Coordinates of C-alpha atoms and ligand atoms in Angstrom, one line a residue:
M6 CA 0.0 0.0 0.0
P7 CA 1.4 3.4 -0.9
Y8 CA 1.8 5.9 1.8
F9 CA 3.0 9.4 2.1
L10 CA 4.4 11.5 4.9
L11 CA 4.1 15.2 5.4
A12 CA 6.1 17.1 7.9
F13 CA 4.4 19.7 10.0
I14 CA 5.3 22.0 12.8
L15 CA 3.9 23.2 16.0
I16 CA 3.0 26.8 15.7
V17 CA 1.6 27.6 19.1
S18 CA 3.5 26.1 22.0
A19 CA 4.4 27.1 25.4
T20 CA 5.7 23.9 26.8
A21 CA 9.0 22.4 27.8
P22 CA 11.7 22.0 25.3
S23 CA 12.2 18.3 25.9
A24 CA 10.3 15.3 27.0
S25 CA 10.2 11.8 25.9
S26 CA 7.2 9.7 25.6
Q27 CA 6.6 7.3 28.4
S28 CA 5.3 4.0 27.3
G29 CA 3.7 1.3 29.4
D30 CA 1.6 1.8 32.5
T31 CA 4.3 1.5 35.1
V32 CA 5.0 5.2 35.6
R33 CA 3.2 6.4 38.6
R34 CA 4.6 9.9 38.4
H35 CA 6.5 12.0 35.9
A36 CA 9.5 13.7 37.4
F37 CA 11.2 16.6 35.7
P38 CA 13.4 19.6 36.4
V39 CA 11.1 22.6 36.7
A40 CA 13.4 24.8 34.6
S41 CA 12.4 22.5 31.7
L42 CA 8.9 23.9 31.9
F43 CA 10.0 27.2 30.4
P44 CA 9.2 27.6 26.8
S45 CA 12.2 27.4 24.6
S46 CA 13.9 30.8 24.2
T47 CA 14.5 30.2 20.5
C48 CA 11.0 29.3 19.5
P49 CA 10.1 27.5 17.4
V50 CA 12.6 25.7 15.3
S51 CA 11.3 23.1 13.0
S52 CA 12.9 20.4 10.9
A53 CA 11.3 18.6 8.1
I54 CA 11.6 14.9 8.3
E55 CA 11.1 13.9 4.7
E56 CA 13.6 14.8 2.0
D57 CA 11.0 15.9 -0.4
V58 CA 9.5 18.5 1.9
D59 CA 10.8 21.9 1.1
R60 CA 12.7 22.8 4.2
E61 CA 13.3 26.3 3.1
S62 CA 9.7 27.3 3.3
I63 CA 9.0 26.0 6.8
P64 CA 10.7 28.8 8.7
R65 CA 8.6 31.2 6.8
V66 CA 5.5 29.7 8.5
I67 CA 7.0 30.3 11.8
H68 CA 8.0 33.9 10.9
Q69 CA 4.5 34.8 9.9
D70 CA 2.4 32.8 12.2
S71 CA 4.0 32.2 15.4
P72 CA 3.4 34.4 18.4
C73 CA 7.1 33.7 18.9
G74 CA 8.1 35.1 15.6
P75 CA 10.1 38.2 15.0
L76 CA 6.9 40.2 14.6
S77 CA 5.9 39.3 18.1
S78 CA 7.0 41.2 21.2
N79 CA 5.6 38.4 23.4
N80 CA 8.5 36.4 24.7
D81 CA 6.2 34.0 26.4
C82 CA 5.3 32.6 23.0
Q83 CA 1.6 32.7 23.7
D84 CA -1.5 34.7 23.4
L85 CA -3.4 32.7 26.0
A86 CA -6.6 34.7 26.1
R87 CA -7.0 34.3 22.4
L88 CA -6.1 30.6 22.5
F89 CA -8.7 29.9 25.2
R90 CA -11.4 32.0 23.6
L91 CA -11.0 30.3 20.2
E92 CA -10.9 26.9 21.9
E93 CA -14.2 27.6 23.6
E94 CA -15.8 28.6 20.3
R95 CA -14.7 25.4 18.7
V96 CA -15.9 23.3 21.5
V97 CA -19.3 24.9 21.6
T98 CA -19.7 24.4 17.9
I99 CA -18.7 20.8 18.0
Q100 CA -21.0 20.1 20.9
S101 CA -24.0 21.8 19.3
K102 CA -23.6 19.9 16.1
L103 CA -23.4 16.6 17.9
S104 CA -26.4 17.3 20.2
G105 CA -28.5 17.7 17.1
G106 CA -28.5 21.4 17.1
I107 CA -27.5 22.8 13.7
I108 CA -25.7 26.1 13.5
K109 CA -27.2 27.8 10.6
G110 CA -24.9 29.5 8.2
R111 CA -25.9 33.0 7.2
D112 CA -26.7 33.9 3.7
S113 CA -23.8 35.4 2.0
S114 CA -23.7 38.5 -0.1
F115 CA -21.2 36.8 -2.3
P116 CA -21.4 36.1 -5.2
S117 CA -25.0 37.1 -5.1
G118 CA -28.4 35.6 -4.7
N119 CA -29.1 32.4 -2.7
V120 CA -25.9 31.1 -1.3
S121 CA -26.9 28.6 1.4
L122 CA -24.0 27.7 3.6
P123 CA -23.6 24.2 4.9
A124 CA -23.7 24.0 8.6
N125 CA -20.1 24.3 8.9
S126 CA -19.0 26.8 11.5
G127 CA -16.9 26.3 14.5
I128 CA -13.2 26.8 14.2
K129 CA -10.9 29.6 13.8
L130 CA -7.7 28.8 12.0
G131 CA -5.6 30.6 14.6
V132 CA -6.2 27.9 17.1
L133 CA -5.1 25.1 15.0
N134 CA -1.6 24.3 15.9
Y135 CA -0.4 22.2 13.1
V136 CA 0.3 22.9 9.4
V137 CA 1.5 20.8 6.4
K138 CA 2.9 21.8 3.1
I139 CA 1.4 20.5 -0.1
G140 CA 1.6 21.4 -3.8
L141 CA -1.5 22.5 -5.8
G142 CA -1.9 22.9 -9.6
T143 CA 0.4 22.3 -12.6
P144 CA 3.1 23.3 -12.1
P145 CA 2.5 22.8 -8.4
M146 CA 2.3 25.9 -6.2
D147 CA 3.5 25.4 -2.6
L148 CA 0.8 25.9 0.0
T149 CA 1.0 25.7 3.8
L150 CA -2.3 24.4 5.2
A151 CA -3.5 23.9 8.7
F152 CA -4.7 20.4 9.1
D153 CA -7.9 19.5 10.9
T154 CA -9.6 16.2 11.5
G155 CA -12.7 18.2 12.5
S156 CA -13.3 19.6 8.9
D157 CA -13.9 18.0 5.6
L158 CA -13.4 20.6 2.9
T159 CA -9.9 21.6 1.9
W160 CA -9.7 25.3 0.8
T161 CA -7.2 27.9 0.0
Q162 CA -7.3 31.6 -1.0
C163 CA -7.4 32.0 -4.8
Q164 CA -6.6 34.8 -7.2
P165 CA -8.0 37.1 -8.4
C166 CA -9.3 37.4 -4.8
A167 CA -12.4 39.0 -6.4
R168 CA -13.6 40.2 -3.0
S169 CA -10.9 40.0 -0.4
C170 CA -8.0 37.9 0.8
Y171 CA -6.0 38.1 4.0
N172 CA -2.2 38.1 4.1
Q173 CA -0.9 34.6 4.0
V174 CA 2.3 32.7 4.2
D175 CA 2.9 31.8 0.6
E176 CA 1.9 33.4 -2.7
I177 CA -1.8 33.2 -3.3
F178 CA -2.9 30.3 -5.5
D179 CA -3.7 31.5 -9.0
P180 CA -5.9 29.0 -11.0
S181 CA -5.3 30.8 -14.2
R182 CA -1.6 29.8 -14.0
S183 CA -2.4 26.2 -13.6
S184 CA -3.1 23.9 -16.6
S185 CA -5.0 21.4 -14.4
Y186 CA -7.5 23.7 -12.7
A187 CA -11.2 23.2 -13.6
N188 CA -14.3 24.9 -12.3
V189 CA -17.1 22.7 -11.0
S190 CA -20.2 23.6 -12.9
C191 CA -23.6 23.8 -11.3
T192 CA -25.1 21.2 -13.5
S193 CA -22.3 18.7 -12.8
T194 CA -23.0 15.5 -10.8
T195 CA -20.3 16.7 -8.4
C196 CA -22.2 19.9 -7.5
T197 CA -25.4 17.9 -7.2
Q198 CA -23.7 15.4 -4.9
I199 CA -22.2 18.2 -2.7
A200 CA -25.6 19.7 -2.5
S201 CA -27.2 16.5 -1.4
G202 CA -24.7 16.2 1.3
T203 CA -25.6 19.6 2.7
A204 CA -28.8 21.1 4.0
S205 CA -29.7 22.8 0.8
M206 CA -28.7 23.3 -2.8
P207 CA -25.8 25.6 -3.3
S208 CA -26.8 28.5 -5.5
C209 CA -25.1 29.0 -8.8
P210 CA -25.0 32.7 -9.5
E211 CA -22.3 32.4 -12.1
S212 CA -22.9 28.8 -13.2
T213 CA -20.1 27.7 -11.0
C214 CA -20.7 25.6 -7.9
V215 CA -20.2 27.8 -4.8
Y216 CA -18.9 27.0 -1.4
G217 CA -18.9 28.9 1.9
Q218 CA -17.5 28.3 5.3
L219 CA -18.5 30.6 8.1
Y220 CA -16.7 30.3 11.4
N221 CA -18.1 31.2 14.8
D222 CA -16.1 34.3 15.4
N223 CA -17.2 35.9 12.1
S224 CA -14.2 34.8 10.1
Y225 CA -15.2 33.2 6.8
T226 CA -14.2 31.9 3.4
F227 CA -16.4 32.0 0.3
G228 CA -15.6 31.0 -3.2
F229 CA -15.9 28.4 -5.9
Y230 CA -15.5 24.7 -5.9
G231 CA -12.6 23.7 -8.2
T232 CA -10.8 20.5 -9.1
E233 CA -7.0 20.4 -9.2
R234 CA -3.9 18.3 -9.2
L235 CA -2.8 17.8 -5.6
T236 CA 0.9 17.0 -5.1
L237 CA 1.7 15.4 -1.7
S238 CA 5.1 14.4 -3.0
P239 CA 6.6 13.9 -6.5
K240 CA 5.3 10.4 -6.4
D241 CA 2.0 11.1 -4.7
V242 CA -0.1 13.0 -7.2
I243 CA -3.9 13.1 -6.9
D244 CA -5.8 14.3 -9.9
N245 CA -9.2 16.0 -9.8
F246 CA -9.0 16.8 -6.1
L247 CA -12.1 18.8 -5.1
F248 CA -11.3 21.9 -3.1
G249 CA -12.5 25.4 -2.3
C250 CA -11.0 28.3 -4.2
G251 CA -11.6 31.2 -1.8
Q252 CA -12.6 34.6 -3.2
N253 CA -13.8 36.3 -0.1
N254 CA -11.8 35.4 3.0
S255 CA -11.6 37.4 6.2
G256 CA -10.8 37.3 9.8
I257 CA -8.3 34.5 9.5
Y258 CA -5.3 36.5 10.8
G259 CA -1.8 36.0 9.6
M260 CA -2.3 32.3 9.2
A261 CA -1.8 29.4 6.9
D262 CA -2.9 29.6 3.3
G263 CA -6.1 27.6 4.1
L264 CA -7.1 24.4 5.6
L265 CA -6.6 20.7 4.9
G266 CA -9.7 18.8 5.8
L267 CA -9.1 15.3 7.2
G268 CA -12.6 14.6 8.5
R269 CA -14.6 11.6 7.7
G270 CA -17.1 13.2 5.3
N271 CA -17.2 12.8 1.6
L272 CA -15.4 16.1 0.8
S273 CA -12.4 15.3 2.9
L274 CA -9.0 14.5 1.6
V275 CA -9.1 11.2 3.3
V276 CA -12.3 10.1 1.4
Q277 CA -11.2 11.7 -1.9
T278 CA -7.9 9.8 -1.8
A279 CA -9.5 6.5 -0.8
S280 CA -8.2 4.7 -3.9
H281 CA -4.7 5.8 -3.1
Y282 CA -4.4 5.4 0.6
G283 CA -7.3 3.3 1.6
Q284 CA -8.8 5.9 4.0
Y285 CA -5.9 5.3 6.3
F286 CA -3.8 8.0 7.8
S287 CA -1.8 8.8 10.9
Y288 CA 0.0 11.6 12.6
C289 CA 2.3 12.4 15.5
L290 CA 2.0 15.7 17.2
P291 CA 5.2 17.0 18.7
D292 CA 5.1 18.2 22.3
T293 CA 7.4 21.2 21.9
S294 CA 7.8 24.0 19.4
S295 CA 11.3 22.8 18.6
S296 CA 10.4 19.3 17.6
S297 CA 8.6 18.0 14.5
G298 CA 5.9 15.5 13.8
Y299 CA 4.3 14.1 10.7
L300 CA 1.1 13.5 8.9
N301 CA 1.1 10.3 6.9
F302 CA -1.3 8.8 4.4
G303 CA -1.5 5.0 4.0
N304 CA -0.5 2.2 6.3
N305 CA 3.2 2.5 7.0
G306 CA 3.3 0.2 9.9
N307 CA 1.1 -0.5 12.9
S308 CA 3.1 -3.0 14.9
S309 CA 3.4 -1.1 18.2
A310 CA -0.2 0.3 18.0
A311 CA -3.1 -0.7 20.2
F312 CA -6.4 -0.3 18.4
T313 CA -9.8 0.8 19.8
P314 CA -13.1 1.0 17.9
M315 CA -13.8 4.1 15.8
L316 CA -17.4 5.1 16.5
T317 CA -19.7 6.7 14.0
L318 CA -21.7 9.8 15.0
S319 CA -24.7 11.6 13.7
Y320 CA -22.6 14.3 12.3
P321 CA -20.5 12.6 9.6
T322 CA -17.3 14.7 9.9
Y323 CA -16.1 13.6 13.3
Y324 CA -14.3 10.5 14.6
G325 CA -16.0 9.0 17.6
I326 CA -13.9 7.2 20.2
D327 CA -15.0 5.0 23.1
L328 CA -13.5 6.5 26.3
V329 CA -14.3 4.2 29.2
G330 CA -12.0 5.2 32.0
I331 CA -9.3 7.5 33.4
S332 CA -6.5 6.7 35.9
V333 CA -4.4 9.1 37.9
G334 CA -1.2 7.9 39.4
M335 CA -2.2 4.4 38.3
N336 CA -5.4 4.5 40.4
Q337 CA -8.5 4.0 38.3
L338 CA -11.0 6.9 39.1
S339 CA -14.4 5.7 40.1
I340 CA -16.4 7.2 37.3
S341 CA -19.5 5.3 36.2
P342 CA -18.9 4.1 32.6
S343 CA -22.4 5.5 31.7
I344 CA -21.0 9.0 32.3
F345 CA -18.7 8.5 29.3
S346 CA -21.1 6.5 27.2
N347 CA -24.0 8.9 27.7
A348 CA -22.0 11.9 26.5
G349 CA -19.9 10.2 23.9
T350 CA -16.4 11.4 22.9
I351 CA -14.7 12.5 19.7
I352 CA -11.0 12.7 18.9
D353 CA -10.0 16.0 17.3
S354 CA -6.7 17.4 16.1
G355 CA -8.1 21.0 16.3
T356 CA -9.2 21.2 20.0
A357 CA -6.2 21.9 22.2
F358 CA -7.4 20.5 25.6
T359 CA -9.4 17.4 26.3
H360 CA -13.0 18.3 27.4
L361 CA -14.7 15.8 29.8
P362 CA -18.2 15.4 31.2
Q363 CA -18.2 17.5 34.4
T364 CA -18.5 14.5 36.7
A365 CA -15.5 12.9 35.1
Y366 CA -13.5 16.1 35.1
D367 CA -14.3 16.7 38.8
A368 CA -13.0 13.2 39.6
L369 CA -9.8 13.8 37.6
R370 CA -9.2 17.2 39.1
D371 CA -9.7 16.0 42.7
A372 CA -7.4 13.0 42.3
F373 CA -4.8 15.2 40.6
R374 CA -5.0 17.8 43.3
Q375 CA -4.6 15.1 45.9
E376 CA -1.5 13.8 44.2
M377 CA -0.2 17.4 44.0
S378 CA -0.9 18.3 47.6
N379 CA 2.8 18.9 48.3
Y380 CA 2.9 21.8 45.9
P381 CA 1.4 25.3 46.4
M382 CA -1.6 26.0 44.2
A383 CA -1.5 29.1 42.0
S384 CA -4.3 31.3 40.9
P385 CA -6.5 29.5 38.4
N386 CA -6.5 30.5 34.7
P387 CA -10.1 31.3 33.6
S388 CA -10.2 28.1 31.5
L389 CA -7.9 25.8 33.5
D390 CA -8.9 25.8 37.2
T391 CA -6.1 23.7 38.7
C392 CA -2.7 25.4 38.6
Y393 CA 0.5 25.1 40.7
D394 CA 3.3 27.5 41.5
L395 CA 6.5 25.6 40.9
S396 CA 8.8 28.6 41.0
N397 CA 10.5 27.5 44.3
Y398 CA 11.3 24.0 43.1
D399 CA 14.3 22.8 41.1
N400 CA 12.6 19.4 40.5
A401 CA 9.0 18.5 40.6
S402 CA 6.8 15.6 39.6
I403 CA 3.2 15.1 38.6
P404 CA 1.0 12.0 38.7
S405 CA 0.7 10.0 35.5
V406 CA -2.7 10.1 33.8
T407 CA -3.9 7.2 31.7
F408 CA -7.0 7.1 29.4
T409 CA -8.6 3.8 28.8
F410 CA -10.5 3.3 25.6
G411 CA -12.8 0.5 24.4
G412 CA -10.9 -2.8 23.8
G413 CA -8.8 -2.2 26.9
V414 CA -6.5 0.3 25.1
R415 CA -4.6 2.3 27.6
V416 CA -3.0 5.6 26.6
N417 CA -0.5 6.8 29.2
L418 CA -0.2 10.5 28.5
V419 CA 3.1 12.2 28.3
R420 CA 4.0 14.9 30.8
N421 CA 3.3 17.7 28.3
G422 CA 0.0 16.0 27.6
I423 CA -1.1 16.4 31.3
V424 CA -0.1 19.9 32.2
Y425 CA 0.0 23.2 30.3
T426 CA 2.7 25.6 31.4
I427 CA 1.7 29.3 31.4
S428 CA 4.7 30.2 33.5
R429 CA 6.9 28.5 36.1
S430 CA 4.5 29.9 38.7
Q431 CA 1.4 28.8 36.9
V432 CA 1.5 25.2 35.7
C433 CA -2.0 24.0 35.0
L434 CA -3.9 20.7 34.6
A435 CA -4.6 20.7 30.8
F436 CA -8.2 19.5 30.9
Q437 CA -11.6 21.1 31.0
G438 CA -15.0 20.2 32.3
N439 CA -18.0 20.5 30.0
G440 CA -20.1 22.1 32.8
D441 CA -22.6 19.2 32.4
D442 CA -22.7 15.5 31.8
S443 CA -24.6 15.6 28.5
S444 CA -22.3 17.5 26.2
M445 CA -19.9 15.5 24.0
G446 CA -16.4 14.9 25.3
I447 CA -13.4 15.8 23.1
F448 CA -10.0 14.1 23.2
G449 CA -7.8 17.0 22.2
S450 CA -4.4 17.5 20.6
T451 CA -2.5 18.2 23.8
Q452 CA -3.3 14.8 25.1
Q453 CA -2.4 13.1 21.8
R454 CA 1.1 14.5 21.9
L455 CA 4.0 12.1 21.0
F456 CA 1.6 9.2 20.2
K457 CA 1.3 7.9 16.7
V458 CA -2.4 8.2 16.2
I459 CA -3.8 6.0 13.4
Y460 CA -7.1 6.5 11.7
D461 CA -8.1 3.3 10.0
I462 CA -11.5 3.9 8.5
P463 CA -12.1 0.6 6.7
R464 CA -11.5 -1.4 9.9
R465 CA -13.2 1.3 11.9
Q466 CA -10.5 1.6 14.4
I467 CA -8.2 4.2 15.9
G468 CA -4.7 3.2 17.0
F469 CA -2.3 4.6 19.5
A470 CA 1.5 3.9 19.6
P471 CA 3.8 5.5 22.1
N472 CA 7.0 7.3 21.1
G473 CA 5.3 8.1 17.8
C474 CA 7.4 11.1 16.8
Ligands
NAG21 C1 -17.7 38.8 1.9 O1 -18.5 38.0 2.6 C2 -19.0 38.7 3.8 C3 -19.8 37.7 4.6 O2 -20.9 37.2 3.9 C4 -19.9 39.8 3.4 O3 -20.4 40.5 4.5 C5 -19.0 40.8 2.6 O4 -19.9 41.8 2.1 C6 -18.4 40.0 1.4 N1 -17.5 41.0 0.8 C7 -17.6 41.3 -0.5 C8 -16.6 42.3 -1.0 O5 -18.4 40.7 -1.2
NAG22 C1 -33.8 32.6 -4.2 O1 -34.4 31.3 -4.4 C2 -35.8 31.5 -4.4 C3 -36.4 30.1 -4.5 O2 -35.6 29.2 -5.2 C4 -36.2 32.4 -5.6 O3 -37.6 32.5 -5.6 C5 -35.6 33.7 -5.4 O4 -35.9 34.5 -6.5 C6 -34.1 33.6 -5.3 N1 -33.5 34.8 -5.0 C7 -32.5 35.3 -5.6 C8 -32.0 36.6 -5.2 O5 -31.9 34.7 -6.6
NAG23 C1 -21.1 10.1 0.6 O1 -20.9 9.3 -0.6 C2 -21.5 8.1 -0.5 C3 -21.0 7.3 -1.7 O2 -20.8 8.1 -2.8 C4 -23.0 8.3 -0.5 O3 -23.7 7.1 -0.5 C5 -23.4 9.1 0.7 O4 -24.8 9.4 0.7 C6 -22.6 10.4 0.7 N1 -22.9 11.1 2.0 C7 -23.2 12.3 2.0 C8 -23.5 12.9 3.4 O5 -23.3 13.0 1.0
NAG24 C1 -14.5 29.7 -12.7 O1 -15.7 30.3 -12.3 C2 -15.6 31.7 -12.0 C3 -17.0 32.2 -11.6 O2 -17.9 31.8 -12.4 C4 -15.0 32.5 -13.1 O3 -14.8 33.8 -12.7 C5 -13.7 31.9 -13.5 O4 -13.2 32.6 -14.7 C6 -13.9 30.4 -13.9 N1 -12.6 29.8 -14.1 C7 -12.4 29.0 -15.1 C8 -11.0 28.5 -15.3 O5 -13.3 28.6 -15.9
NAG25 C1 -1.7 -3.9 10.6 O1 -1.4 -3.7 9.2 C2 -1.5 -4.8 8.4 C3 -1.2 -4.4 7.0 O2 0.1 -3.8 7.0 C4 -2.8 -5.5 8.5 O3 -2.8 -6.7 7.8 C5 -3.2 -5.8 9.9 O4 -4.5 -6.2 10.0 C6 -3.1 -4.5 10.7 N1 -3.3 -4.8 12.1 C7 -4.3 -4.2 12.8 C8 -4.5 -4.6 14.2 O5 -5.1 -3.4 12.2
NAG26 C1 17.1 17.6 40.7 O1 17.3 16.4 40.0 C2 18.6 16.2 39.5 C3 18.7 15.0 38.7 O2 17.6 14.9 37.8 C4 19.6 16.2 40.6 O3 20.9 16.1 40.1 C5 19.5 17.4 41.5 O4 20.3 17.3 42.6 C6 18.1 17.6 41.9 N1 17.9 18.9 42.6 C7 17.4 19.0 43.9 C8 17.4 20.3 44.5 O5 16.9 18.0 44.4

């Protein structure tokens, strides 16, 4: 089976410069020098891991996007208030979709007439931490896209930017300079199929099939559907890839050139490349801004992975996962399994912190606090309520946290998957409660760090392998 690997980098990170993945369940606590909690002073340095990834371009991503870049005066490498606000917006959207509530897209004034948007709001690119580089068109133009398992459509800004484009990392994609670009006409089967997958027919003001994505915080992208040659590597070329060519894009500040949709729905890259990669992909998210991970299509090995069932949800984009239990310091928390099964859980690369039913979060927080009772608490962050002041310690330790998924799969989180370091005097438990027990849980990207996470759609399973980066 062919596979392909893309390197990506961590854009927003405020965690320690080094940590290795702990495997096995034998670790009761993670010990570490407190100084290692400081963000790297030279943030972030990335290194591509595949020869055919253009290394030259990757530092430009950092320069433009990172709060740690030269344009930033913020040495803490973070804009926390924004991170937490965007995180909440995304979580609310995911939960409202999955509870049957549909967030209605507003009618667009572009291009004109009846543009009905699919119910597709929710994220803001700025909160997505991971980008990949791909080639689009003939000859291929390099694009740097944020990747998101919580979205289906891949889109990028397109010339002539008839309405408006924001500043992006690379040159804006120009379909007129590509010999393989084609519009999707309104009368095509493709447009009809897209329409049938959404709440209403897209309108066709200019005989070209129109797309629109509206995000919760009033950022948006509108434009045409097009098909193009997608180049993942010189050997991995996908023809007639359906994507969104954005003509009116706004509110997506200083970010990637667009988004790479890795959801489970029909428009996603994963489904469109099914004949190439068998709807099988994996990634490893690095735990520091100075390390690198990958996004990999096709099965390139699963030997050290443990697999848990992939659950199907009412909203087709998301990947459901069967969370059944949580341990702190190797002690299983007494949380009724029905707490997890009633709410349900998805796994998402675009939500930073794991969100739990309130009863489960309370149990986790209480056990964590008990294990941390030797350390002075710090003032809580508005989003993270359990923080410690470690400024008077040279060395510290935190209890291990293990998530158990259906099939007995135990995922023993790495240290930087348990705490989020705001400063040495504010080191916080990196989980959030949902406020109730009925909203969907989300297994977020912080907790997935350093695992190889495998999405095997044909076998309906999700795999975790430690030491994945
Ligand atoms: C772009 O779309 C937004 C949101 O629908 C709309 O308010 C704005 O007028 C559009 N801009 C142009 C120039 O069409
Ligand atoms: C919108 O669609 C409705 C029903 O299809 C039609 O009656 C109306 O004229 C359309 N409006 C515009 C501005 O195209
Ligand atoms: C996705 O595609 C499959 C096969 O083409 C089709 O049966 C299904 O209805 C589509 N789903 C949506 C939501 O459009
Ligand atoms: C695609 O459609 C848009 C809107 O109808 C049009 O402006 C553009 O010229 C078309 N491009 C091609 C290559 O046909
Ligand atoms: C691992 O991958 C091989 C193909 O490389 C496949 O035959 C096998 O079933 C996979 N194992 C699991 C547990 O999915
Ligand atoms: C901290 O741990 C290191 C080894 O990891 C040790 O050499 C050092 O003495 C410890 N410092 C204190 C104050 O315990």
